[in-house]
Short mmCIF file of C-alpha atoms and ligand atoms in Angstrom, two decimals:
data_model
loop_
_atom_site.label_atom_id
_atom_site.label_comp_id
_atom_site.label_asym_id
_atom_site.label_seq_id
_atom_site.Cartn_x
_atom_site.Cartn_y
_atom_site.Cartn_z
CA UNK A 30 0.00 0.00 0.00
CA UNK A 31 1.49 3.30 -1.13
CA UNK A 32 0.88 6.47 0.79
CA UNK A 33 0.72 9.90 -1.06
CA UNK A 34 4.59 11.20 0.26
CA UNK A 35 3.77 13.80 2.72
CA UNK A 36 7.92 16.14 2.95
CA UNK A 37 7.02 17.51 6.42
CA UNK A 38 7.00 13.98 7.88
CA UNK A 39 10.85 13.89 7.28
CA UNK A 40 11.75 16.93 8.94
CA UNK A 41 11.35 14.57 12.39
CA UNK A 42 12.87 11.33 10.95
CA UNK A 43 15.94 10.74 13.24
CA UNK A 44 17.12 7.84 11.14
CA UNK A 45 18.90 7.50 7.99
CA UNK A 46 16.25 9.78 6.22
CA UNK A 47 17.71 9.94 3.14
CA UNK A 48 16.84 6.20 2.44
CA UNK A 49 13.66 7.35 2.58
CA UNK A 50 14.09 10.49 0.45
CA UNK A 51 15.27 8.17 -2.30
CA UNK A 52 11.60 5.96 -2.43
CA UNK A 53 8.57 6.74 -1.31
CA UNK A 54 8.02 5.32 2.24
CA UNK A 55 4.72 3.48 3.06
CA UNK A 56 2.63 4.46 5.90
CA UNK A 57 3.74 1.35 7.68
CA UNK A 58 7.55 2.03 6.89
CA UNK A 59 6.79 5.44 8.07
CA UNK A 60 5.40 4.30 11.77
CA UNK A 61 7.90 1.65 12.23
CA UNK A 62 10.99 4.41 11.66
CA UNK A 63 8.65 6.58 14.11
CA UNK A 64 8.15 3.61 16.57
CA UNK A 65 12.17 2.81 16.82
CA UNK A 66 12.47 6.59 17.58
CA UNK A 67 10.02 6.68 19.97
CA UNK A 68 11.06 3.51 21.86
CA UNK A 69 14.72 4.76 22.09
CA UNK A 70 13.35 7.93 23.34
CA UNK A 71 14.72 8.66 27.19
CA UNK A 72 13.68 12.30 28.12
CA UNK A 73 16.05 13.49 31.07
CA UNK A 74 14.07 16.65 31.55
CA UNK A 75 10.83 18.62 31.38
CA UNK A 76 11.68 20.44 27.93
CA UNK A 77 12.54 16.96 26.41
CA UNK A 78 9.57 15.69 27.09
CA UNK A 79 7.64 18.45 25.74
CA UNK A 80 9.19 18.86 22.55
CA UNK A 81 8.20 14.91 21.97
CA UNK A 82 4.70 15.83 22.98
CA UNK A 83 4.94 18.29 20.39
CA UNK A 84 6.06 16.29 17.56
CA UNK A 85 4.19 13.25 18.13
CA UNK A 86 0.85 14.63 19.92
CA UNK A 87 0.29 17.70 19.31
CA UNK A 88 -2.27 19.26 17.58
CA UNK A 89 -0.13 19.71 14.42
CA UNK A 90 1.94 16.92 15.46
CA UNK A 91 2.74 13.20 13.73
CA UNK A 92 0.04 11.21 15.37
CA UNK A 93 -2.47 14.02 13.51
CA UNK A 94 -0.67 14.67 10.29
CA UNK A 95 -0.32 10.55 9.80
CA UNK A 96 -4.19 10.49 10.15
CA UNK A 97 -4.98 12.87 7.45
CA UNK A 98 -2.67 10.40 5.41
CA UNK A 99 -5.13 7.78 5.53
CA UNK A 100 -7.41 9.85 2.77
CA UNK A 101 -5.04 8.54 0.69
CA UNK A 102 -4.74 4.75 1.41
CA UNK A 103 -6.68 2.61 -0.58
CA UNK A 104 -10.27 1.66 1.14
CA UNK A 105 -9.15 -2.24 1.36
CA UNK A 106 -5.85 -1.32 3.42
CA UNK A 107 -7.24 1.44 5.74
CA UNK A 108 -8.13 -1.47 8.30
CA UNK A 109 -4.61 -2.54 8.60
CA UNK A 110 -3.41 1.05 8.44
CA UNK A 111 -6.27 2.30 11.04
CA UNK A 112 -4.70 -0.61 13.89
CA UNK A 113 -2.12 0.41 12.98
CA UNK A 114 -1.63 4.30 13.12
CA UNK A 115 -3.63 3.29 16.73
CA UNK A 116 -0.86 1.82 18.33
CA UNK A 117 1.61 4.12 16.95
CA UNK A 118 -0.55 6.60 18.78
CA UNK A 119 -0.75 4.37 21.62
CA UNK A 120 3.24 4.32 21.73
CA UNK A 121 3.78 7.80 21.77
CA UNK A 122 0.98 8.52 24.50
CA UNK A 123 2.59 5.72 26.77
CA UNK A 124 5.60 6.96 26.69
CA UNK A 125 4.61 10.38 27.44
CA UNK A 126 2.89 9.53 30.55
CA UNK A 127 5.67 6.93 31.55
CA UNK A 128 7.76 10.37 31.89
CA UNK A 129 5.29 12.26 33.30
CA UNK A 130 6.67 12.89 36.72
CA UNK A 131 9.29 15.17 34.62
CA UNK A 132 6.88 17.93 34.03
CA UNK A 133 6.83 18.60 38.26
CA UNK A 134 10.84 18.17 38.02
CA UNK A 135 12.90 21.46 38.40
CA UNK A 136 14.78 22.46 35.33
CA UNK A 137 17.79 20.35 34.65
CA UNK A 138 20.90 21.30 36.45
CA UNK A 139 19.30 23.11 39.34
CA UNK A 140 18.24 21.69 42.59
CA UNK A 141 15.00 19.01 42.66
CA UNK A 142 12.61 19.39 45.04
CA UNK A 143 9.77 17.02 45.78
CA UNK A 144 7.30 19.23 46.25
CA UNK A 145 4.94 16.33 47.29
CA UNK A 146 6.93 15.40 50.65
CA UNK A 147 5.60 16.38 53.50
CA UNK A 148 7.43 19.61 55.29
CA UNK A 149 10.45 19.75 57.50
CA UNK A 150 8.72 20.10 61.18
CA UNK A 151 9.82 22.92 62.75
CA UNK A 152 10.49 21.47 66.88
CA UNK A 153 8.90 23.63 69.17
CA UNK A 154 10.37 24.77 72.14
CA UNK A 155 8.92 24.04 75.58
CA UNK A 156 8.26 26.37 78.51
CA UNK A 157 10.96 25.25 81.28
CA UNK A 158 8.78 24.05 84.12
CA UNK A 159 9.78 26.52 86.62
CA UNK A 160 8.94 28.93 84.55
CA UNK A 161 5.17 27.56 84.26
CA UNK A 162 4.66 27.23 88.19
CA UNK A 163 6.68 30.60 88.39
CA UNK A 164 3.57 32.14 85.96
CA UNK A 165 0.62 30.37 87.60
CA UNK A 166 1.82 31.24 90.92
CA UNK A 167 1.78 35.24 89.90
CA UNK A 168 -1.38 34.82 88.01
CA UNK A 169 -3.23 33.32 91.04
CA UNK A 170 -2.16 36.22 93.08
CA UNK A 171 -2.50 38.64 90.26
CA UNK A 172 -6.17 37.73 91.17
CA UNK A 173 -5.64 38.93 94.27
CA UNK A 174 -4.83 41.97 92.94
CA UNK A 175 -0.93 41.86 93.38
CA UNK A 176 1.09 43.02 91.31
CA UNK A 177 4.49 41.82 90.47
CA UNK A 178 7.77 43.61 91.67
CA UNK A 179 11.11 42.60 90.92
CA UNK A 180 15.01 43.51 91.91
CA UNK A 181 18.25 42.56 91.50
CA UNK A 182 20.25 39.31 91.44
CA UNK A 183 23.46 41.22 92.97
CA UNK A 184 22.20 43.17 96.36
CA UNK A 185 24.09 44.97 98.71
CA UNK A 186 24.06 43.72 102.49
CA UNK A 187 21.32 46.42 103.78
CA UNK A 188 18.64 44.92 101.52
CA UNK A 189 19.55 41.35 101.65
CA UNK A 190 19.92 41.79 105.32
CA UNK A 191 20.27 44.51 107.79
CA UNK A 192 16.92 46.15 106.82
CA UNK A 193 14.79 42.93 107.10
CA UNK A 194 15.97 42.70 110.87
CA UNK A 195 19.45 40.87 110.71
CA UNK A 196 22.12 43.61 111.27
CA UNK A 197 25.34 42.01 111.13
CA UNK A 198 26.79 39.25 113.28
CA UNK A 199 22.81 37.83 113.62
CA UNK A 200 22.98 34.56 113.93
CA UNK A 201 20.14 34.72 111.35
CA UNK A 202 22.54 35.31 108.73
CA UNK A 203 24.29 32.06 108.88
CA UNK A 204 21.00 29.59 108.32
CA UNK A 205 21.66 31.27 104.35
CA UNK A 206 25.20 30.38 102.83
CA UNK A 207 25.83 33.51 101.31
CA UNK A 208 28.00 34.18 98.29
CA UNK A 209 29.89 37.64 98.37
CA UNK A 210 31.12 39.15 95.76
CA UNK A 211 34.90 39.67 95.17
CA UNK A 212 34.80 43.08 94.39
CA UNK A 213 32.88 44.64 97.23
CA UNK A 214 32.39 43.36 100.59
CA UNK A 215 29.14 44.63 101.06
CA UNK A 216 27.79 43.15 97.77
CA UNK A 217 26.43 40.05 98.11
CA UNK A 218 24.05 37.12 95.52
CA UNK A 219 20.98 37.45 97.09
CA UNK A 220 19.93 34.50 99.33
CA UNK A 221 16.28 35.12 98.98
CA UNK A 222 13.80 37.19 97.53
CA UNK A 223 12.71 39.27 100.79
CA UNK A 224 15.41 41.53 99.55
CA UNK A 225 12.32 43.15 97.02
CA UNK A 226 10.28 43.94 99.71
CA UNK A 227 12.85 46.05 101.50
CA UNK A 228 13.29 47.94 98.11
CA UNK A 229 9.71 47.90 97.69
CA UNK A 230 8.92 49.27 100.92
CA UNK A 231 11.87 51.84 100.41
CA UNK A 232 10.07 53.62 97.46
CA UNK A 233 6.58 52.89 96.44
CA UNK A 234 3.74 54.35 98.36
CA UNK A 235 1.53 52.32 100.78
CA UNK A 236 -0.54 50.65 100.59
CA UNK A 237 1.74 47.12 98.68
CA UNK A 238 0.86 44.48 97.28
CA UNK A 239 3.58 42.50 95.51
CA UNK A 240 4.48 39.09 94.46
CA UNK A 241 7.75 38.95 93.62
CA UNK A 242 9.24 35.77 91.56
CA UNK A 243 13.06 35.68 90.91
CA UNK A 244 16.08 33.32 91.00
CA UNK A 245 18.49 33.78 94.30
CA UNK A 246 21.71 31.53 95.53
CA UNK A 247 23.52 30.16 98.55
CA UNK A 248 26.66 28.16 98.97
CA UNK A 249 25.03 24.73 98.63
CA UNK A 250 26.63 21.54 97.56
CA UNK A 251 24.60 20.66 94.50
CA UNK A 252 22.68 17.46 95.23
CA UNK A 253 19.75 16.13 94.31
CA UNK A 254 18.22 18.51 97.02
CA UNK A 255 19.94 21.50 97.26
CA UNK A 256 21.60 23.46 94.43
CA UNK A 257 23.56 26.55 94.56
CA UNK A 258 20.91 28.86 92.56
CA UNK A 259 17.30 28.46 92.61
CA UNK A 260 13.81 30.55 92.91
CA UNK A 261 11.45 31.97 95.27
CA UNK A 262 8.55 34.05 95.30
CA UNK A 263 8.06 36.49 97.81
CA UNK A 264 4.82 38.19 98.45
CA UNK A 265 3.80 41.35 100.87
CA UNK A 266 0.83 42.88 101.97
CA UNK A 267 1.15 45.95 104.21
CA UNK A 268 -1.50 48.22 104.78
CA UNK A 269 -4.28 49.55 107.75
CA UNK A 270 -5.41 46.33 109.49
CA UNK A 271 -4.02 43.85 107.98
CA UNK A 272 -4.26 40.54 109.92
CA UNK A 273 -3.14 37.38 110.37
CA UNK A 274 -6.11 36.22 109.33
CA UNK A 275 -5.74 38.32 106.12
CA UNK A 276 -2.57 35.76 105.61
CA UNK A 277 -4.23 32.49 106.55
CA UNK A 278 -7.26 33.28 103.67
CA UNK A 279 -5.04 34.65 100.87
CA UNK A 280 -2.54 31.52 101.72
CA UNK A 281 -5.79 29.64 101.36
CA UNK A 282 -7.18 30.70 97.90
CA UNK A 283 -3.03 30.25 96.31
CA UNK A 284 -3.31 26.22 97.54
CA UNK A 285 -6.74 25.86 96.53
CA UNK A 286 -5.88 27.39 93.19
CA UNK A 287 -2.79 25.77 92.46
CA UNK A 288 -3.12 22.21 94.24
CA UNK A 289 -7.32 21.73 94.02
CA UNK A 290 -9.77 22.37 96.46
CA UNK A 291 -9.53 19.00 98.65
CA UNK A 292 -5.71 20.24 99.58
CA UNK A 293 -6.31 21.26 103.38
CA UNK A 294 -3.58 23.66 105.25
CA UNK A 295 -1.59 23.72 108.57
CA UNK A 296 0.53 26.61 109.92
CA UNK A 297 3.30 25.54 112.48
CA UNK A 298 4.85 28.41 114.46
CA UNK A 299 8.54 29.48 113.14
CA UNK A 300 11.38 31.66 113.42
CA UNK A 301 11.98 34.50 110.68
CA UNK A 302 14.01 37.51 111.41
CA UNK A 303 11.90 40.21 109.45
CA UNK A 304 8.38 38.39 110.70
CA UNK A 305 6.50 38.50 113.75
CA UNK A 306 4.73 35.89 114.90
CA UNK A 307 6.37 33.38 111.70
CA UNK A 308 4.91 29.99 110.59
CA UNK A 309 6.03 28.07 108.14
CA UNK A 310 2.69 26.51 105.82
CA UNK A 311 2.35 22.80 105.03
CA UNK A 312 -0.28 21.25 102.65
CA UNK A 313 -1.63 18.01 102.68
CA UNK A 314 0.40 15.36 100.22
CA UNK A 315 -0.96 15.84 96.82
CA UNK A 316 0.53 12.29 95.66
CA UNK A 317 -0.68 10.19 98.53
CA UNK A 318 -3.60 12.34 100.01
CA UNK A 319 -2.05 11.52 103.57
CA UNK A 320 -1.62 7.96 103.24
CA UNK A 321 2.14 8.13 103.41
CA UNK A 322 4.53 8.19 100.83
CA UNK A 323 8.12 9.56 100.15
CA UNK A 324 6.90 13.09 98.72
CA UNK A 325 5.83 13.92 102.76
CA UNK A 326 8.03 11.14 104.25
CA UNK A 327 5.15 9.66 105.49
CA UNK A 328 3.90 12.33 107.58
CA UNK A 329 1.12 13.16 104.81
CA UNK A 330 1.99 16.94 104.91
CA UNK A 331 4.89 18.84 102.66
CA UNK A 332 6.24 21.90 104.19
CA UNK A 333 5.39 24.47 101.13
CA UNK A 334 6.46 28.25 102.47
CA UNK A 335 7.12 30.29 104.89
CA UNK A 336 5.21 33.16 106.23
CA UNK A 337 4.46 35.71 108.68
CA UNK A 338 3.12 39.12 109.90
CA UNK A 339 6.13 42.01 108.87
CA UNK A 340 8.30 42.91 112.30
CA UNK A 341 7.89 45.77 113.19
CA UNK A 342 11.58 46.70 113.30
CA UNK A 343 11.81 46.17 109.93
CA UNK A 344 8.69 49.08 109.00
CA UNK A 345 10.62 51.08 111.28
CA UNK A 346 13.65 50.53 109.05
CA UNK A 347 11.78 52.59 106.44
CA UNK A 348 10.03 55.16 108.43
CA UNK A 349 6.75 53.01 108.55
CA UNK A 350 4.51 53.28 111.48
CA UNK A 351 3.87 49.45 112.52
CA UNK A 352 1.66 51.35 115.31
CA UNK A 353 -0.53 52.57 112.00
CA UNK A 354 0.62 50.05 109.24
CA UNK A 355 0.91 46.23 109.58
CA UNK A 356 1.48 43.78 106.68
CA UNK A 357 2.05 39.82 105.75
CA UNK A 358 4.63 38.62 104.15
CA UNK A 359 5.40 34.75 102.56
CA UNK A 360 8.59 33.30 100.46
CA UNK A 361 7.65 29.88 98.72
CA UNK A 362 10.73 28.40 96.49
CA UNK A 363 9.54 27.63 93.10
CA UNK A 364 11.13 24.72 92.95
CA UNK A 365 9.47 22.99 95.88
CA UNK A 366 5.76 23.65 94.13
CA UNK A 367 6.89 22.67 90.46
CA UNK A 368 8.71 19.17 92.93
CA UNK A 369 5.11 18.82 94.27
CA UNK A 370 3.04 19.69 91.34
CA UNK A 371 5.10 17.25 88.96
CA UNK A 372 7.15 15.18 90.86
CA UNK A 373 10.86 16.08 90.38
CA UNK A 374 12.40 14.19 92.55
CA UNK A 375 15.87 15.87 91.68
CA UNK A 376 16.76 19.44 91.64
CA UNK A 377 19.62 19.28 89.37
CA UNK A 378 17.19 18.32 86.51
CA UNK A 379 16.07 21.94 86.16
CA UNK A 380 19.43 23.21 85.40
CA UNK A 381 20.82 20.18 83.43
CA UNK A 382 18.93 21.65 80.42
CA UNK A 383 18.05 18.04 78.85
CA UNK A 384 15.64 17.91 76.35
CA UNK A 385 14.08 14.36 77.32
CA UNK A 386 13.01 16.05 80.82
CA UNK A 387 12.06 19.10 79.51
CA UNK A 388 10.18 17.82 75.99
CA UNK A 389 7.60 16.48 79.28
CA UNK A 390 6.14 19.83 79.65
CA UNK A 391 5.49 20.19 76.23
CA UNK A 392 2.20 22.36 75.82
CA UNK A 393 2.20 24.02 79.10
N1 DAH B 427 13.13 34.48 102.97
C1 DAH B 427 12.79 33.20 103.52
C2 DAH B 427 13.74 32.14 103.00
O1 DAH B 427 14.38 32.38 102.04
C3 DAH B 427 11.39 32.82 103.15
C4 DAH B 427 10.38 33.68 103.81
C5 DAH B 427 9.93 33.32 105.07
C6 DAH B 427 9.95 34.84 103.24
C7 DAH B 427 8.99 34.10 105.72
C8 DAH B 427 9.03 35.64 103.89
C9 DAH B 427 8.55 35.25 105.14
O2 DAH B 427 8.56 36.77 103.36
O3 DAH B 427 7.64 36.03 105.75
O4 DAH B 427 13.81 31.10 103.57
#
């Protein structure tokens, strides 16, 4: 069967086309020169591929122009020529989609991207868990309506001590293992967090009412319970009439608030130099409810702060009339409520900074 000899069809002939040019090439020489070229075809980019969509499907391409070619064959071979031009086409669209996943390829030579994996996670921090209990402790007083004051980490000796009621040589001064610094005798890291109130007191106004979160250090051996920094929260009331009583209720609502409303209280007399009469506040165990276990040593209570009614020596020490003013104060370490709250059983895990601890507080 002779096909009418269409040039244009040789412009894409890879192969020897002049051996074509010489006779005039059937349709079915025509398809198999076209099949050869299209099974050795082996597109290594986007712009390959495209170009043989082009010249074999296209709308002006090979697969169309051989069609219009079948006018011209003789009704009893269009049959034979009709399968096949069909799997010709067949070929070429097969191949095209076997390289499909080029066309979502970068160019060639720059970088690839699979633009169907999923994303790179980002990890997300966690809040450290002091700083939680440090935020829920101020928030529950916040309630209260105090307000949080703050002061510095290196205090000199009449803030840290003298002015809370422990003028030098008090024996006071040696249940806190002070670290001085080098460079100044009378500058010391301050042992606790009391030190705000006496700056507190010094300048604002009265009536206070502060809570006061912050980190403060003594001369510990670092052990599992005692480390050489750590973090307290102070808190002080003083205005007209305050009471003991005004202590024992606000101390109330913070356990309620932060342990749940079954947690009962007990206040055991103390000794603090700056308070007058001083307790020191135990709740009952929040792990064993009082049955005994080794959070409360089996006494069913844990020892959570210490507290008491401001001495009146130390309002004195900043002109403060204790005959007109009065005021509570409390100091609770941080890391004895985030010990009960979650059950660190070791302080050195707050400052060891491993992930696998603190990955546990994820989302608080
Ligand atoms: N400053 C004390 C300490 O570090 C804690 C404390 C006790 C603070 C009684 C107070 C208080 O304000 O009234 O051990």
């Amino acid at each position: 069967m002779q096909l009418g000899y269409a040039s244009h069809i040789f412009q894409v002939f890879t192969l020897a086309d002049t051996q074509y040019l010489c006779g005039m090439p059937s349709l079915q020489e025509q398809i198999q020169v076209l099949e050869q070229e299209i099974n050795a075809f082996n597109p290594t980019d986007a712009n390959e591929l495209e170009q043989f969509r082009i010249k074999f499907l296209g709308t002006k391409g090979l697969v169309k122009q051989l069609s219009t070619e079948m006018k011209s064959v003789p009704p009893e071979g269009r049959r034979e020529a009709g399968l096949m031009l069909n799997n010709f086409k067949k070929l070429a669209e097969g191949k095209y989609e076997a390289f499909s996943q080029l066309k979502d390829a970068a160019p060639s030579g720059g970088p690839t991207v699979d633009i169907t994996l999923p994303g790179a996670s980002i990890p997300a921090g966690t809040r450290h868990p002091l700083k939680v209990v440090e935020n829920e402790i101020v928030s529950i007083f916040e309630r209260l309506g105090f307000s949080v004051a703050t002061g510095p980490e290196i205090e000199d000796d009449w803030h840290n001590f003298t002015s809370l009621n422990m003028p030098e040589h008090h024996t006071a001064r040696d249940m806190q293992d002070t670290f001085y610094v080098a460079q100044n005798p009378d500058w010391v890291l301050r042992t606790h967090t009391s030190s705000v109130q006496a700056r507190i007191l010094e300048t604002q106004p009265l009536p206070v009412r502060i809570i006061c979160p912050g980190r403060v250090y003594r001369n510990e051996t670092i052990s599992a319970r005692a480390h050489c920094f750590f973090h307290q929260c102070e808190g002080l009331y003083v205005d007209k009439n305050v009471s003991f009583a005004d202590l024992k209720q606000t101390l109330y609502y913070f356990v309620t608030e932060m342990f749940g409303t079954d947690t009962k209280v007990r206040f055991r007399p103390s000794y603090f130099p700056f308070t007058e009469p001083s307790a020191e506040m135990d709740i009952s165990c929040t792990v064993c409810s009082g049955s005994g276990c080794s959070l409360c040593k089996h006494t069913g209570w844990v020892e959570i702060l210490g507290c008491g009614m401001v001495h009146p020596n130390m309002l004195r020490n900043f002109g403060i009339d204790p005959d007109e003013y009065t005021g509570f104060a409390f100091g609770m370490g941080v890391e004895r409520i985030t010990q009960i709250k979650f059950q660190v059983n070791d302080l050195r895990l707050y400052s060891q900074n491993d992930v696998r601890f603190l990955k546990q507080f994820q989302g608080l």
